[in-house]
Amino acid sequence: MNYFELFSLSPSYDVDTAILAERYRDLQRAVHPDKFANASEQDKRLSVQRTAQINDAFQTLKNPIQRAEHLLALKGLELSHESTTLKDTQFLMQQMEWRESLEEISDSDDPDAEIQALYDSFDTFAKQITAVLKVQLASDLASEHLQAADQIRKLKFMAKLQDELARAEDALLG
């Protein structure tokens, strides 16, 4: 299913989330199970299924990483449930540096500054990756799509690292 079509949006990495939310509410109102309380069992079941599809589509399109994966899936490149590893040596080295910094936070004289520095570093790197990703996703070349898949893998790693940093920050706060 093309989630962009469902929400009457053109397939693009950049999505106006306000428009997306508005269309989500409109679609939910149209198919909400309460509207089918007096309908046949089949119509009730279809309403519930349609509501679930709309929810899945909305969650996918509002999340930048999932949206990028969906765009690639529409182009014939499925990333969900894959186990491909990155071969970008520079990125792997950066990962190791970030992990070391994460481990050293609790021993730091100024953990708040270390945490903020990591957040800033993650943000800068994610913005760089996203800029490249947007261009690759807009391309019609299969080679660009394969490179976009690597950018998505990097963003997924960054999201996990961001979660770990948030947990480390919470642990320091007590």
Short mmCIF file of C-alpha atoms in Angstrom, two decimals:
data_model
loop_
_atom_site.label_atom_id
_atom_site.label_comp_id
_atom_site.label_asym_id
_atom_site.label_seq_id
_atom_site.Cartn_x
_atom_site.Cartn_y
_atom_site.Cartn_z
CA MET A 1 0.00 0.00 0.00
CA ASN A 2 1.28 3.46 -0.88
CA TYR A 3 0.81 5.50 2.27
CA PHE A 4 1.42 8.74 0.41
CA GLU A 5 -1.53 8.03 -1.88
CA LEU A 6 -3.69 7.17 1.12
CA PHE A 7 -3.03 10.66 2.51
CA SER A 8 -3.12 12.34 -0.92
CA LEU A 9 0.51 13.40 -0.61
CA SER A 10 3.21 13.29 -3.23
CA PRO A 11 5.90 10.73 -2.39
CA SER A 12 8.70 12.76 -0.85
CA TYR A 13 11.00 12.66 2.13
CA ASP A 14 9.81 16.11 3.11
CA VAL A 15 6.28 15.95 4.48
CA ASP A 16 4.28 18.79 5.97
CA THR A 17 3.37 17.15 9.27
CA ALA A 18 0.52 19.60 9.88
CA ILE A 19 -1.14 18.57 6.62
CA LEU A 20 -0.41 14.93 7.39
CA ALA A 21 -2.08 15.24 10.81
CA GLU A 22 -5.08 17.04 9.33
CA ARG A 23 -5.60 14.35 6.69
CA TYR A 24 -5.12 11.67 9.31
CA ARG A 25 -7.94 13.14 11.40
CA ASP A 26 -10.18 13.42 8.31
CA LEU A 27 -9.54 9.81 7.34
CA GLN A 28 -10.09 8.58 10.89
CA ARG A 29 -13.40 10.41 11.10
CA ALA A 30 -14.52 8.81 7.83
CA VAL A 31 -13.77 5.22 8.84
CA HIS A 32 -13.95 5.26 12.62
CA PRO A 33 -15.68 2.12 13.95
CA ASP A 34 -18.19 4.22 15.92
CA LYS A 35 -19.69 5.35 12.60
CA PHE A 36 -20.38 1.71 11.80
CA ALA A 37 -21.99 0.69 15.09
CA ASN A 38 -25.25 -0.23 13.33
CA ALA A 39 -23.59 -1.64 10.21
CA SER A 40 -23.10 -5.28 9.26
CA GLU A 41 -20.38 -7.32 10.92
CA GLN A 42 -18.40 -7.25 7.69
CA ASP A 43 -18.59 -3.44 7.49
CA LYS A 44 -17.53 -3.22 11.15
CA ARG A 45 -14.55 -5.48 10.46
CA LEU A 46 -13.59 -3.45 7.39
CA SER A 47 -13.80 -0.25 9.42
CA VAL A 48 -11.47 -1.66 12.06
CA GLN A 49 -9.03 -2.86 9.38
CA ARG A 50 -9.13 0.47 7.57
CA THR A 51 -8.56 2.33 10.85
CA ALA A 52 -5.52 0.14 11.55
CA GLN A 53 -4.14 0.80 8.05
CA ILE A 54 -4.57 4.54 8.49
CA ASN A 55 -2.84 4.38 11.89
CA ASP A 56 0.08 2.39 10.43
CA ALA A 57 0.37 4.78 7.51
CA PHE A 58 0.31 7.82 9.77
CA GLN A 59 2.96 6.39 12.12
CA THR A 60 5.17 5.54 9.13
CA LEU A 61 4.87 8.90 7.40
CA LYS A 62 5.36 11.01 10.51
CA ASN A 63 8.62 9.22 11.38
CA PRO A 64 11.48 10.35 9.09
CA ILE A 65 13.32 7.02 9.16
CA GLN A 66 10.20 4.95 8.53
CA ARG A 67 9.12 7.42 5.83
CA ALA A 68 12.47 6.99 4.07
CA GLU A 69 12.16 3.21 4.30
CA HIS A 70 8.65 3.41 2.84
CA LEU A 71 9.91 5.54 -0.05
CA LEU A 72 12.56 2.93 -0.82
CA ALA A 73 9.99 0.15 -0.55
CA LEU A 74 7.86 1.97 -3.12
CA LYS A 75 10.94 1.97 -5.36
CA GLY A 76 11.37 -1.77 -4.89
CA LEU A 77 14.00 -1.82 -2.15
CA GLU A 78 12.70 -3.34 1.09
CA LEU A 79 14.72 -2.60 4.23
CA SER A 80 12.44 -3.81 6.98
CA HIS A 81 13.69 -6.90 8.80
CA GLU A 82 17.03 -6.84 7.02
CA SER A 83 20.34 -7.55 8.66
CA THR A 84 22.75 -5.86 6.26
CA THR A 85 25.68 -4.23 7.98
CA LEU A 86 27.37 -1.02 6.96
CA LYS A 87 30.75 -1.15 5.34
CA ASP A 88 31.53 2.56 5.79
CA THR A 89 34.80 2.47 7.75
CA GLN A 90 34.69 6.15 8.63
CA PHE A 91 31.19 5.78 10.08
CA LEU A 92 32.23 2.68 12.00
CA MET A 93 35.13 4.61 13.54
CA GLN A 94 32.75 7.44 14.46
CA GLN A 95 30.43 4.91 16.09
CA MET A 96 33.28 3.64 18.25
CA GLU A 97 34.18 7.19 19.32
CA TRP A 98 30.57 7.94 20.25
CA ARG A 99 30.28 4.70 22.21
CA GLU A 100 33.48 5.48 24.12
CA SER A 101 32.16 8.97 24.90
CA LEU A 102 28.89 7.47 26.13
CA GLU A 103 30.75 5.09 28.44
CA GLU A 104 32.88 7.91 29.85
CA ILE A 105 29.98 10.22 30.74
CA SER A 106 29.57 8.90 34.27
CA ASP A 107 33.29 9.46 35.01
CA SER A 108 33.32 12.98 33.60
CA ASP A 109 33.89 16.08 35.72
CA ASP A 110 31.07 17.77 33.79
CA PRO A 111 28.65 15.07 32.59
CA ASP A 112 26.04 17.64 31.53
CA ALA A 113 28.51 19.24 29.13
CA GLU A 114 29.51 15.81 27.78
CA ILE A 115 25.87 14.88 27.25
CA GLN A 116 25.15 18.14 25.46
CA ALA A 117 28.24 17.73 23.29
CA LEU A 118 27.08 14.28 22.25
CA TYR A 119 23.56 15.50 21.50
CA ASP A 120 25.06 18.28 19.37
CA SER A 121 27.37 15.85 17.58
CA PHE A 122 24.51 13.44 16.87
CA ASP A 123 22.32 16.26 15.60
CA THR A 124 25.00 17.63 13.27
CA PHE A 125 25.75 14.20 11.86
CA ALA A 126 22.07 13.32 11.40
CA LYS A 127 21.48 16.58 9.52
CA GLN A 128 24.37 15.79 7.17
CA ILE A 129 23.06 12.28 6.52
CA THR A 130 19.53 13.56 5.98
CA ALA A 131 20.66 16.12 3.41
CA VAL A 132 22.35 13.39 1.38
CA LEU A 133 19.42 11.02 1.88
CA LYS A 134 16.90 13.50 0.48
CA VAL A 135 18.84 13.77 -2.77
CA GLN A 136 19.26 10.01 -3.05
CA LEU A 137 15.58 9.30 -2.40
CA ALA A 138 14.54 11.80 -5.08
CA SER A 139 16.69 10.03 -7.66
CA ASP A 140 15.40 7.45 -10.13
CA LEU A 141 18.72 5.57 -10.13
CA ALA A 142 18.87 2.20 -8.40
CA SER A 143 22.46 2.90 -7.34
CA GLU A 144 21.26 6.01 -5.49
CA HIS A 145 18.57 3.96 -3.77
CA LEU A 146 21.19 1.49 -2.54
CA GLN A 147 23.21 4.39 -1.14
CA ALA A 148 20.04 5.81 0.43
CA ALA A 149 19.58 2.46 2.17
CA ASP A 150 23.00 2.92 3.79
CA GLN A 151 22.05 6.43 4.92
CA ILE A 152 18.88 5.02 6.51
CA ARG A 153 20.94 2.37 8.29
CA LYS A 154 23.12 5.15 9.67
CA LEU A 155 20.07 7.10 10.83
CA LYS A 156 18.73 3.98 12.53
CA PHE A 157 22.00 3.58 14.36
CA MET A 158 21.91 7.25 15.32
CA ALA A 159 18.38 6.84 16.71
CA LYS A 160 19.53 3.92 18.88
CA LEU A 161 22.53 5.88 20.05
CA GLN A 162 20.29 8.84 20.87
CA ASP A 163 18.11 6.52 22.98
CA GLU A 164 21.19 5.22 24.81
CA LEU A 165 22.31 8.78 25.51
CA ALA A 166 18.86 9.65 26.87
CA ARG A 167 19.00 6.60 29.16
CA ALA A 168 22.49 7.58 30.34
CA GLU A 169 21.24 11.09 31.03
CA ASP A 170 18.25 9.71 32.98
CA ALA A 171 20.55 7.45 35.00
CA LEU A 172 22.69 10.44 35.99
CA LEU A 173 19.63 12.39 37.06
CA GLY A 174 18.70 9.62 39.32
#
